XYZ file of C-alpha atoms in Angstrom:
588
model
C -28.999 -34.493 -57.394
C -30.254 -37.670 -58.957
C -30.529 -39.520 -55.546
C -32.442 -36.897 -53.570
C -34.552 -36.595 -56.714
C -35.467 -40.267 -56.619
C -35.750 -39.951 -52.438
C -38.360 -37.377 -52.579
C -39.892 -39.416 -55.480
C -40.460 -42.535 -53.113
C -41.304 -40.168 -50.391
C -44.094 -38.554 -52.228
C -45.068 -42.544 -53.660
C -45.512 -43.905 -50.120
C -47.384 -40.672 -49.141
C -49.685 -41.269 -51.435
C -49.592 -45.050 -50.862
C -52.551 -45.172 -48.727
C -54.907 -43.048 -50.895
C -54.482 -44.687 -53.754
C -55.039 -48.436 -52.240
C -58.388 -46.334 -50.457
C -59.504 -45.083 -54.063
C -59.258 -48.734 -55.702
C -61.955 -50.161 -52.903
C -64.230 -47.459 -55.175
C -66.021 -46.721 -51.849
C -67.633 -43.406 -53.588
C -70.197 -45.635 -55.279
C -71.567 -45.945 -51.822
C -74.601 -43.450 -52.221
C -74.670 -42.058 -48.616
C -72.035 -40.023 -46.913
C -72.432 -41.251 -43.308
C -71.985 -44.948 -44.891
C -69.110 -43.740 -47.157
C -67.038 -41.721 -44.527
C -67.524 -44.703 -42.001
C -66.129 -47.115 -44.926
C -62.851 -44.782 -45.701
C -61.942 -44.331 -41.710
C -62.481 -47.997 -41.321
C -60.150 -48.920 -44.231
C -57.559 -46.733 -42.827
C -57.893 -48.382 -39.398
C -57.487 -51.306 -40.516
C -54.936 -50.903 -43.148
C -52.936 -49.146 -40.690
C -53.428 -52.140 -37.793
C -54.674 -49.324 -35.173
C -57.622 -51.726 -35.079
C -55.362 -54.041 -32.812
C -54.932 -51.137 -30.462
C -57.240 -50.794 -27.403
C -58.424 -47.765 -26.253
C -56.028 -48.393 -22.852
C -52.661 -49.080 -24.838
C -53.007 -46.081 -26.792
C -53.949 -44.356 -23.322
C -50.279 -46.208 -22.101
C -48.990 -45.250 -25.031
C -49.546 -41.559 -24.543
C -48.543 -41.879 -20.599
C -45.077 -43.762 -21.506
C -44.158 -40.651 -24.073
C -44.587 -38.247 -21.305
C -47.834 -36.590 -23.243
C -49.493 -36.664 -20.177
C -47.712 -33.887 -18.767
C -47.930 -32.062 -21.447
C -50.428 -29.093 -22.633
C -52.779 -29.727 -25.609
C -51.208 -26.724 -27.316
C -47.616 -27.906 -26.950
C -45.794 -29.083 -30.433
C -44.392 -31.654 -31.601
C -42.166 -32.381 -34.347
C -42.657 -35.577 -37.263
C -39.812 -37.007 -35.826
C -40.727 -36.710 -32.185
C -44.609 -38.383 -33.495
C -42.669 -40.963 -35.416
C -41.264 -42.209 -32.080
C -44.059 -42.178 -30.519
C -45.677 -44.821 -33.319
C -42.924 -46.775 -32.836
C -43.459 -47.244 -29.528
C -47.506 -48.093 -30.172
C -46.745 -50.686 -32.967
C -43.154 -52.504 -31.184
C -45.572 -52.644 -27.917
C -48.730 -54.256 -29.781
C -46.393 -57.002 -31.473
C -44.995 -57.892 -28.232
C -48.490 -58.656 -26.927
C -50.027 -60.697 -30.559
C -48.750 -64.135 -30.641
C -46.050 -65.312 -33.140
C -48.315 -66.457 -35.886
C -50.165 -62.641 -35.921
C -47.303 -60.371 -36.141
C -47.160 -57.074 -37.577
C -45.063 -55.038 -40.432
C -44.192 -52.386 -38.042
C -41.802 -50.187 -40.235
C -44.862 -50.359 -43.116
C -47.745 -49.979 -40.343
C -45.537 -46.524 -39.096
C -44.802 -45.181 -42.312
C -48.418 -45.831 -43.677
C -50.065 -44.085 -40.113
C -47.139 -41.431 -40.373
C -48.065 -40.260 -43.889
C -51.591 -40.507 -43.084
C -51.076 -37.974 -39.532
C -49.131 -35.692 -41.551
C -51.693 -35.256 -44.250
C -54.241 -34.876 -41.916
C -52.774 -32.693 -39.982
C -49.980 -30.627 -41.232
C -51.165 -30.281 -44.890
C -49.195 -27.040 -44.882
C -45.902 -28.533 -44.385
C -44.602 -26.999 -40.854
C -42.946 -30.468 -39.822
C -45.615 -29.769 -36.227
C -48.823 -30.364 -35.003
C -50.296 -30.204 -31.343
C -50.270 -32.682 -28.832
C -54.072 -32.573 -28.404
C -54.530 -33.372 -32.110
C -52.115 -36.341 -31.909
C -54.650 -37.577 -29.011
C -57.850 -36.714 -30.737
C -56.648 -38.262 -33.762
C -55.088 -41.538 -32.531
C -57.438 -41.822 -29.547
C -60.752 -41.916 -32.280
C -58.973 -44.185 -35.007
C -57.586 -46.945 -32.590
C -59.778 -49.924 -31.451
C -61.943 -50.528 -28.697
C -65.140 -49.674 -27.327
C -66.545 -46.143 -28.105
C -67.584 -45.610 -24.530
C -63.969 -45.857 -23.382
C -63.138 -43.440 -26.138
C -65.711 -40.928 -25.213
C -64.994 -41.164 -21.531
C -61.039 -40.523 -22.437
C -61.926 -37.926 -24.739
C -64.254 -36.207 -22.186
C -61.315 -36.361 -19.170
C -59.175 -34.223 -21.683
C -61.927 -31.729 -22.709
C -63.166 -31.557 -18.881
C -61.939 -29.049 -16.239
C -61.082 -30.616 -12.479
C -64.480 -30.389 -11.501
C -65.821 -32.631 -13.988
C -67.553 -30.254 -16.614
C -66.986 -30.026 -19.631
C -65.046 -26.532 -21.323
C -66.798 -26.073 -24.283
C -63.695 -24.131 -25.999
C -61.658 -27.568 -25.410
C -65.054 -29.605 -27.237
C -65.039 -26.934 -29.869
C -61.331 -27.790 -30.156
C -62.071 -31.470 -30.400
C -64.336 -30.708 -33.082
C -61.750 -28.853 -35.124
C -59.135 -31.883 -34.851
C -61.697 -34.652 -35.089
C -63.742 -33.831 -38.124
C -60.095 -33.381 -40.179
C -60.530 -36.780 -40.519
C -63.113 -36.608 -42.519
C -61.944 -33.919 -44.547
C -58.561 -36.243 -45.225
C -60.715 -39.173 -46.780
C -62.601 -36.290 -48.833
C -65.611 -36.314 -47.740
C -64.981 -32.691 -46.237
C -68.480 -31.310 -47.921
C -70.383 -33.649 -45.384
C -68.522 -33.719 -42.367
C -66.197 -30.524 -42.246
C -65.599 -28.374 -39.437
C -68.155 -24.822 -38.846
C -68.915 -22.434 -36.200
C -71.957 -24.278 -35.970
C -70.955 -27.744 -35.039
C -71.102 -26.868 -31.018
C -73.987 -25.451 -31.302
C -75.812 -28.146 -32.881
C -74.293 -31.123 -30.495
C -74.472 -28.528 -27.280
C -76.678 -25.838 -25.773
C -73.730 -23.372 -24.265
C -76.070 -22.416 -20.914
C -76.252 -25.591 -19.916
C -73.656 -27.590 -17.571
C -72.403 -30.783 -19.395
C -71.024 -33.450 -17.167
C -69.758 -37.120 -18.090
C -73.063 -38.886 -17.761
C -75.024 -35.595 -20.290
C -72.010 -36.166 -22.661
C -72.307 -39.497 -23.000
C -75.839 -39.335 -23.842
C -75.571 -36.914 -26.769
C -73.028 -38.257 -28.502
C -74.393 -42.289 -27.956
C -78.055 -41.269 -28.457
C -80.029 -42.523 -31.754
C -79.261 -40.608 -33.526
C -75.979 -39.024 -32.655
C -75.007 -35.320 -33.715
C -75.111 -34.686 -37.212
C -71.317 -34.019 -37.151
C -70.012 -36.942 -35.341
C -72.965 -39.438 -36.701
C -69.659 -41.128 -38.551
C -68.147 -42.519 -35.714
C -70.599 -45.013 -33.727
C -70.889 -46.332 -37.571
C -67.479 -47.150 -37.665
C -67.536 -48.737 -34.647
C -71.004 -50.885 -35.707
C -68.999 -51.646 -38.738
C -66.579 -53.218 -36.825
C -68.765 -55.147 -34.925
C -70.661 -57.082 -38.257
C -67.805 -57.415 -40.513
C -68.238 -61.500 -39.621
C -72.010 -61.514 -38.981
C -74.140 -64.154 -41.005
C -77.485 -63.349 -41.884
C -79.070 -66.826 -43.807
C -81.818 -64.337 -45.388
C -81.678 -64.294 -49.829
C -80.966 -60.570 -51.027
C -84.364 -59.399 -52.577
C -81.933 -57.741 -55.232
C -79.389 -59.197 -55.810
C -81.099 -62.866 -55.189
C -77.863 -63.288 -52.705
C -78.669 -66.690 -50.575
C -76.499 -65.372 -47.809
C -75.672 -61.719 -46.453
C -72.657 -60.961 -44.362
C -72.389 -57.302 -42.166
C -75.542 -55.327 -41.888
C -78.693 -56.335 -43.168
C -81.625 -53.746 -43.934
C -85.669 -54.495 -44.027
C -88.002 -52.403 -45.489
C -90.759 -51.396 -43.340
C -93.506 -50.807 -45.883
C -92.667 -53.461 -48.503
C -93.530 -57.256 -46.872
C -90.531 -59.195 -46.798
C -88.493 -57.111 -48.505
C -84.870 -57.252 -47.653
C -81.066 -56.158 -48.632
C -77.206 -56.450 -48.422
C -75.676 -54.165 -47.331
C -73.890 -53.762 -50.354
C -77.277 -53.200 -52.804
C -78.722 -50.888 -50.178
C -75.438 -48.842 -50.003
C -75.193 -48.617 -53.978
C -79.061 -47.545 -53.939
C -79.991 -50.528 -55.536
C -84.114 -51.529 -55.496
C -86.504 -53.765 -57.662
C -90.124 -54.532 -57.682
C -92.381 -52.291 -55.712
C -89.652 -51.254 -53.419
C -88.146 -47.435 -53.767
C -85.249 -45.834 -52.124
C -87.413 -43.638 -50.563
C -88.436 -46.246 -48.235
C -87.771 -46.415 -44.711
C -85.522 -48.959 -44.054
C -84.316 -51.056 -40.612
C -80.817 -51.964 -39.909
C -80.088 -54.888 -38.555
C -76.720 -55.750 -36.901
C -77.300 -59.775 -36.044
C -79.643 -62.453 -36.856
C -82.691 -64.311 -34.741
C -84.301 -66.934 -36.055
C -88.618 -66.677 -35.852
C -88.705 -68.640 -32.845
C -85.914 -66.552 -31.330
C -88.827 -63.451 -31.694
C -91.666 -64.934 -31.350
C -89.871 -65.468 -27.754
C -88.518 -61.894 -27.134
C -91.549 -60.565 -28.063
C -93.686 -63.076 -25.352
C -91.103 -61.804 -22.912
C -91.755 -58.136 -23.684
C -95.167 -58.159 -23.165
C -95.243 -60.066 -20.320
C -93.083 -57.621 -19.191
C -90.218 -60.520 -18.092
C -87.406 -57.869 -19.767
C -86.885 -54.067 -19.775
C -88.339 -52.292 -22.312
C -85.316 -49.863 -23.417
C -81.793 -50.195 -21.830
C -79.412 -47.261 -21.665
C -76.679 -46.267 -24.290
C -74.429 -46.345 -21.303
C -73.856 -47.027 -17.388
C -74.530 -43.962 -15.326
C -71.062 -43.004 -13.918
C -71.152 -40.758 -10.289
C -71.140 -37.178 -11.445
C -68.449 -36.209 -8.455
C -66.165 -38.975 -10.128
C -62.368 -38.764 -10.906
C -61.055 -38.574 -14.143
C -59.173 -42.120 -14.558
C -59.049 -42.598 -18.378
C -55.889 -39.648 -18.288
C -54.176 -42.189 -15.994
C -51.209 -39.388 -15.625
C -51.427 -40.081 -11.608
C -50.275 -43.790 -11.888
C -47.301 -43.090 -14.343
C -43.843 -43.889 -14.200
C -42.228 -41.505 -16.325
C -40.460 -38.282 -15.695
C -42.774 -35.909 -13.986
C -43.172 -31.825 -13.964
C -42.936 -29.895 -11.073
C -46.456 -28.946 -11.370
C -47.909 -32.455 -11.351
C -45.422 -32.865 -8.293
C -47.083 -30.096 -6.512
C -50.370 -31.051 -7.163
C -49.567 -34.567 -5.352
C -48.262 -32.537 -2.642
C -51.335 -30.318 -2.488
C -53.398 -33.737 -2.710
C -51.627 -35.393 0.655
C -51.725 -31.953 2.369
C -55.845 -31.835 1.698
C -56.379 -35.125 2.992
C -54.131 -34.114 5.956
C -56.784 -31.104 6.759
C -59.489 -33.312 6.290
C -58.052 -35.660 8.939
C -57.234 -32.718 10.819
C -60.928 -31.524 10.320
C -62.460 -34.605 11.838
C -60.323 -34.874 14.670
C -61.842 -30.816 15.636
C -65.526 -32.014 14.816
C -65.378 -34.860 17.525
C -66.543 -32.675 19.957
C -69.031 -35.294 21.876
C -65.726 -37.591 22.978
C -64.419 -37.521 26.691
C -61.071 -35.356 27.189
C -59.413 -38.560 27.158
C -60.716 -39.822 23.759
C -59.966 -36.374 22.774
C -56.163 -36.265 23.754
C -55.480 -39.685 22.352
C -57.499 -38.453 18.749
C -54.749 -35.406 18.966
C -52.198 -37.715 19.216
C -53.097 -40.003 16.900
C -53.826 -37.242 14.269
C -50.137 -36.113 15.358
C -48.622 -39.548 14.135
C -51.097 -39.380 11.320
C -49.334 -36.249 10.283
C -46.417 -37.190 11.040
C -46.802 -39.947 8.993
C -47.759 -38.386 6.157
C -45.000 -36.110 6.102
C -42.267 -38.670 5.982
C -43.725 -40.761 3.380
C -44.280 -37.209 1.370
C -40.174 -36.730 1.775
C -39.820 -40.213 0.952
C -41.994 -40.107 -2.292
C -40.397 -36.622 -3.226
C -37.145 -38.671 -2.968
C -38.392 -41.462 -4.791
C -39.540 -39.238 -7.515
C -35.881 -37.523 -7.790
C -34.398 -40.499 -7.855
C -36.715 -41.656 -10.837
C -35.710 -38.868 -12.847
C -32.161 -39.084 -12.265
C -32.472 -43.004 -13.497
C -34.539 -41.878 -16.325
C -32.074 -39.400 -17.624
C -29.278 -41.142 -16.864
C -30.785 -44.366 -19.212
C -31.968 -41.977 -21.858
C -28.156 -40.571 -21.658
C -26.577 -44.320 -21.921
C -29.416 -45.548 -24.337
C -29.064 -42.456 -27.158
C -26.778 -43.789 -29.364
C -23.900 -41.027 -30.009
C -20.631 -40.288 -32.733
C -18.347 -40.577 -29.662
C -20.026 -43.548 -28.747
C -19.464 -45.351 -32.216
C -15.592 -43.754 -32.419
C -14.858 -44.889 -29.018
C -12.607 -47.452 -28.233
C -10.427 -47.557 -31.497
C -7.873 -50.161 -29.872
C -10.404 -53.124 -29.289
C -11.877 -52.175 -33.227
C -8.386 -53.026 -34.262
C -7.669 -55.713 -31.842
C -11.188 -57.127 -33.471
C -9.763 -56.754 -36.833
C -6.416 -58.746 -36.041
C -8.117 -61.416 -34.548
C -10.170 -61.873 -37.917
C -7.453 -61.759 -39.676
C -5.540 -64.084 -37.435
C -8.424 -66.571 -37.538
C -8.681 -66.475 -41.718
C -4.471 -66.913 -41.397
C -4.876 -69.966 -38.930
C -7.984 -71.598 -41.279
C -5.772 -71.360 -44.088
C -3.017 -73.334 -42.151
C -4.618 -75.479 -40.905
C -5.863 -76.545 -43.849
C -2.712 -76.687 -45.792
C -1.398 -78.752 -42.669
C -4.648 -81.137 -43.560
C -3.537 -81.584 -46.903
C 0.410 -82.379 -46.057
C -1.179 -84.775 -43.515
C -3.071 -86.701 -46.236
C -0.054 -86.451 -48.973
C 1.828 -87.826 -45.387
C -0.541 -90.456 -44.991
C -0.586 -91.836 -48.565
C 3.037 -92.415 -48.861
C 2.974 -94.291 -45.671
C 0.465 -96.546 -47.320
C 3.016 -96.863 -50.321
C 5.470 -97.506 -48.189
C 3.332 -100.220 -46.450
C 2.525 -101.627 -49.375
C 6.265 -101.992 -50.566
C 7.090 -103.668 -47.061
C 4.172 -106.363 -47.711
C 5.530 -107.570 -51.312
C 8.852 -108.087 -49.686
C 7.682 -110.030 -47.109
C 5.314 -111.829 -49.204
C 8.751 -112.624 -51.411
C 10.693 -113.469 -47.756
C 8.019 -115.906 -47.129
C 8.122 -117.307 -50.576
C 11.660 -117.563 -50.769
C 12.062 -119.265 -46.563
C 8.484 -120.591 -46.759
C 7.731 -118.584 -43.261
C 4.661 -117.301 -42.853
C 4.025 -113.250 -43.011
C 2.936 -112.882 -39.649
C 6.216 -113.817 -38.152
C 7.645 -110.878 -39.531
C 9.000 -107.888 -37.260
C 7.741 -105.183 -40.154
C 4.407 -106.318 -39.776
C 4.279 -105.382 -35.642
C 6.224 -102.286 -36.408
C 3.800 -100.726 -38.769
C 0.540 -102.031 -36.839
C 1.959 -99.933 -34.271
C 1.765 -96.402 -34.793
C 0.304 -94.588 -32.121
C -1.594 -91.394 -34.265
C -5.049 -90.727 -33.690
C -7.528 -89.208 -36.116
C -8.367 -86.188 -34.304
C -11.284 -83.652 -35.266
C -11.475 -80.507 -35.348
C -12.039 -78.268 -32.218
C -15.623 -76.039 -31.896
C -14.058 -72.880 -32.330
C -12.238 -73.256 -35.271
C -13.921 -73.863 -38.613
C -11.409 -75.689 -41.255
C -11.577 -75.352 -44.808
C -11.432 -79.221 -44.687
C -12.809 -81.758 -42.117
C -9.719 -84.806 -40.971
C -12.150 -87.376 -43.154
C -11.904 -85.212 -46.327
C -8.144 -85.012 -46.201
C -7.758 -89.071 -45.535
C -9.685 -89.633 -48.871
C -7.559 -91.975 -50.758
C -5.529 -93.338 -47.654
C -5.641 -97.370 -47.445
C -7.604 -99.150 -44.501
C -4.847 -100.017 -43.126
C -3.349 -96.437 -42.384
C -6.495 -95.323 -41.268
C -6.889 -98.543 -38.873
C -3.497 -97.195 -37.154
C -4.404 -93.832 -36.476
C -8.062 -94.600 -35.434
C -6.729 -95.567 -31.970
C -5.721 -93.620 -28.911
C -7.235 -90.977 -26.465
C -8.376 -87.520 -28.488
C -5.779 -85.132 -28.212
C -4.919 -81.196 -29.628
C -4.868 -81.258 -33.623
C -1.641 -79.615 -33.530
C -0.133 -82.595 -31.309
C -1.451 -84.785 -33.324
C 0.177 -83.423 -36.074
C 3.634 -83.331 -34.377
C 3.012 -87.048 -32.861
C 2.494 -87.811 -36.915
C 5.321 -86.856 -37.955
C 7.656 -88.127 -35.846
C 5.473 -91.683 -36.291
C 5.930 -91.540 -39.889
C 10.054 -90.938 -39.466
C 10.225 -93.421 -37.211
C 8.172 -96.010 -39.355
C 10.051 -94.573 -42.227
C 13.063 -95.561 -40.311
C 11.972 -99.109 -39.341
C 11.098 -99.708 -42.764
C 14.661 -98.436 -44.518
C 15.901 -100.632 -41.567
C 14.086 -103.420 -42.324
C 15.016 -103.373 -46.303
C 18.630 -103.514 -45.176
C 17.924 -106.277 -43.410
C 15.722 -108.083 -46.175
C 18.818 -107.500 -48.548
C 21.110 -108.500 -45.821
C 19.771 -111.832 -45.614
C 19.048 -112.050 -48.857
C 22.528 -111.796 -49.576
C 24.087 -113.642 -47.193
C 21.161 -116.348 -48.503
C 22.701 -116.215 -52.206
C 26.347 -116.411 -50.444
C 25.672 -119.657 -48.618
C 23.944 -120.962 -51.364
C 27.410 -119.936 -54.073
C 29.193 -121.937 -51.048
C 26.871 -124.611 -50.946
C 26.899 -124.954 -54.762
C 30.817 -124.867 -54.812
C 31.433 -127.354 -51.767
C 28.818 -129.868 -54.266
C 30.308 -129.576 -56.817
C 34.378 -130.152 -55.284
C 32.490 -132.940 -53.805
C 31.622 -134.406 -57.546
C 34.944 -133.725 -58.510
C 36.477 -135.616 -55.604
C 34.437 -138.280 -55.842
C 35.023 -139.260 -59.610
C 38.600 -138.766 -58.760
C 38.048 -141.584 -56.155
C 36.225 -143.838 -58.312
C 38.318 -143.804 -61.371
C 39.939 -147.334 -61.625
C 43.936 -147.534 -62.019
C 45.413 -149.444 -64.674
């Protein structure tokens, strides 16, 4: 009880998250709603990093999660929109370099919460697909042309014109945003909101859209949204002009001149707060300017104006052909699994162009019969044609989906998939357990090595004093002893350690405290297997243990047989004295 307690705790925290940072920019100082609303959206843009997202990704986006296919009304769960995030967010890091990457997990659960508030305030866990659109398709980057051009293809029927029951719809969706940064009082949703943007009798195509909504001003509902976007656009501007109120020497964003007060001019962030000194009141009209020319930079423009060297006005927007297709829903050029109806309509699209082929062929009516017979038959291939590659794309299409579900089978990560294969788990296990077994051996077979090692040296050591007394005793030099060659000889390389394995101790830590000379004998040879080397070890050191109990004998050997000659030496002197005083001794 105490854990889901503290879970829906840090659920309802990181809901909230978002808010509260939005609340501690104390935007609601600003005085003016359009300005204030614009502010809040633009915060949660870019707080959410759906400011890195073009128009066109989130259009990919929406094409790659099979949305395309589906109808506005259709649900969809938080889980199901939680994947679909994913995917937005993963995709934009793999296109920002290194140095500019995102917090996905924090951007998702930040846009999540948001979507959810926005949206499903109630708490049904669903909202529509064409609200998931509306939503993401206004808050991501990019120009607001592409936006209203995408936004128009889903509002539009197939001839181009827009339903007015799908705009009302986008009204509904669209001004919850609004509403969710609390400014609801200015901006929310009535029955009126068509009604002032549109006149119902009249036929709105792309091109009569386009101009509404990007006029000067725009509808009183929507007049939010081309600020955002001109927000955007002079968050880095530099205007070298002093604030008039604030005494400012620089301004950076919009910048706003009074048109009845001389020279009078503000920040953006005086003008927002209502701010005004002197002569100047807030009930001036004021100019907003979005960039900076210098008085040369006019004094040319307006040369060039009234010479009539430049246009006068230019348009909000290009004039698109009215008969034009719709490609901002991109649904024809996708690559995921398609419905039977899109299918059809493909089918319906290959069998039109077939008529109008067909068509031509019967309107060439001025050709000779030849011509004539030879158009037939070439409208027969044509056909033809056309019908095998509308097998082979039906094919193609089946054999898509059956890839498609087959991946989405393998890829969907399952119990029996993380049960399966129970053998090779415990196979796993052994060999961990075998490898820990064999580190610990090895090591302890390091250590005997060394303890090995060090007596040899002792031993070494030993064999040099006796020599050194042999040599002081027969006055022969140390060299010219056999012991020497014997232990100089010992054919035990220092071997390290292969790459696999990983010892507890490398060969040079477990020689510490071995003499040079020991460690001059085994530095020789060709590299061979550590436990070889071992094995050639310790039969080196019995053998040179041999040799050297060998050689002692032999030292006391001589030594004794030394001391024996020399007792026989001293007696056959000494008979000699005796005999020879026995000689001399006169006789009386």
């Amino acid at each position: 009880m105490i854990e889901e307690g503290s879970k829906s705790s840090k659920s309802m925290v990181e809901k909230r998250q978002l808010f509260m940072e939005m609340r501690a920019q104390n935007f609601d100082v600003i005085r003016l709603s359009t300005y204030r609303t614009a502010c809040k959206l633009r915060f949660v843009q870019k707080r959410c990093n759906l400011h890195l997202v073009d128009v066109w990704n989130m259009i990919e986006s929406f094409r790659d999660n099979g949305l395309s296919t589906l109808d506005h009304n259709a649900e969809i769960n938080v889980s199901r929109l939680e994947t679909i995030l994913s995917s937005i967010f993963y995709q934009l890091n793999k296109r920002l370099p290194t140095t500019h990457q995102i917090n996905v997990e924090q951007s998702i659960g930040l846009l999540l919460n948001f979507i959810v508030a926005t949206y499903d305030s109630e708490g049904h866990g669903k909202l529509t697909v064409f609200a998931m659109k509306a939503m993401l398709a206004t808050m991501c980057g990019g120009k607001i042309l592409d936006k209203l051009r995408y936004i128009f293809s889903q509002i539009s029927d197939s001839n181009g014109v827009m339903v007015f029951a799908k705009f009302d719809q986008f009204l509904r969706e669209v001004l919850k945003l609004p509403t969710a940064v609390f400014e609801g009082p200015s901006f929310g949703y009535t029955e009126h909101s068509v009604r002032t943007c549109f006149t119902q009798q009249k036929k709105i195509l792309l091109n009569t859209f386009l101009d509404v909504l990007m006029a000067d001003p725009p509808p009183q509902y929507l007049v939010w949204l081309p600020l955002m976007h001109r927000l955007a656009n002079v968050e880095n501007v530099f205007h070298p002009v002093e604030c008039s109120y604030c005494r400012s020497e620089s301004m950076m964003g919009f910048r706003y001149r009074c048109q009845q007060c001389h020279g009078y001019q503000l920040c953006q962030s005086c003008f927002w707060r209502g701010h005004a000194s002197g002569p100047h009141s807030n009930q001036h009209q004021m100019k907003e300017h979005s960039s900076w020319k210098s008085p040369a930079k006019k004094l040319s423009h307006a040369i060039s104006k009234s010479l009539g060297c430049m246009p006068i006005g230019e348009p909000p927007h290009p004039v698109f052909p009215e008969a034009a297709e719709r490609p901002q829903d991109l649904a024809h050029t996708t690559n995921t699994l398609e419905s039977p109806s899109r299918l059809d309509e493909e089918h319906r699209l290959i069998a039109r162009y077939a008529a109008r082929l067909a068509a031509e062929a019967s309107n060439s009516t001025q050709c000779p019969p030849s011509d004539l017979s030879f158009n037939f038959d070439a409208n027969k291939q044509q056909r033809q044609l056309i019908a095998e590659l509308e097998n082979k794309n039906r094919e193609i299409l089946q054999e898509i989906q059956r890839l498609r579900l087959e991946h989405e089978q393998a890829s969907q990560p399952t119990p029996e998939k993380a049960q399966q294969n129970p053998t090779l788990l415990a196979e796993l296990r052994l060999l961990r357990h075998r490898k820990d077994e064999l580190e610990r051996r090895m090591s302890a077979l390091q250590e005997s090595r060394r303890e090995l090692m060090v007596q040899l040296e002792s031993l070494m050591r030993l064999l040099k004093d006796e020599e050194q007394k042999q040599a002081t005793q027969t006055g022969s030099s140390p060299h010219s002893s056999p012991s020497h060659s014997v232990s100089c000889t010992m054919p035990m390389p220092i071997r390290s350690t292969s790459a696999g394995s990983t010892p507890t101790h490398t060969p040079q830590d477990c020689l510490a405290g071995v003499g040079d000379d020991v460690l001059d004998a085994f530095s020789q040879g060709v590299p061979r297997n550590l436990r070889n080397d071992l094995l050639v070890a310790a039969d080196s050191i019995t053998n040179t243990m041999s040799s050297l109990v060998k050689e002692l004998h032999s030292v006391d050997d001589g030594l004794e047989e030394e001391e024996e000659n020399m007792r026989n030496g001293r007696e056959k002197v000494s008979s000699l004295k005796h005999s020879g005083k026995r000689n001399s001794t006169p006789s009386f």
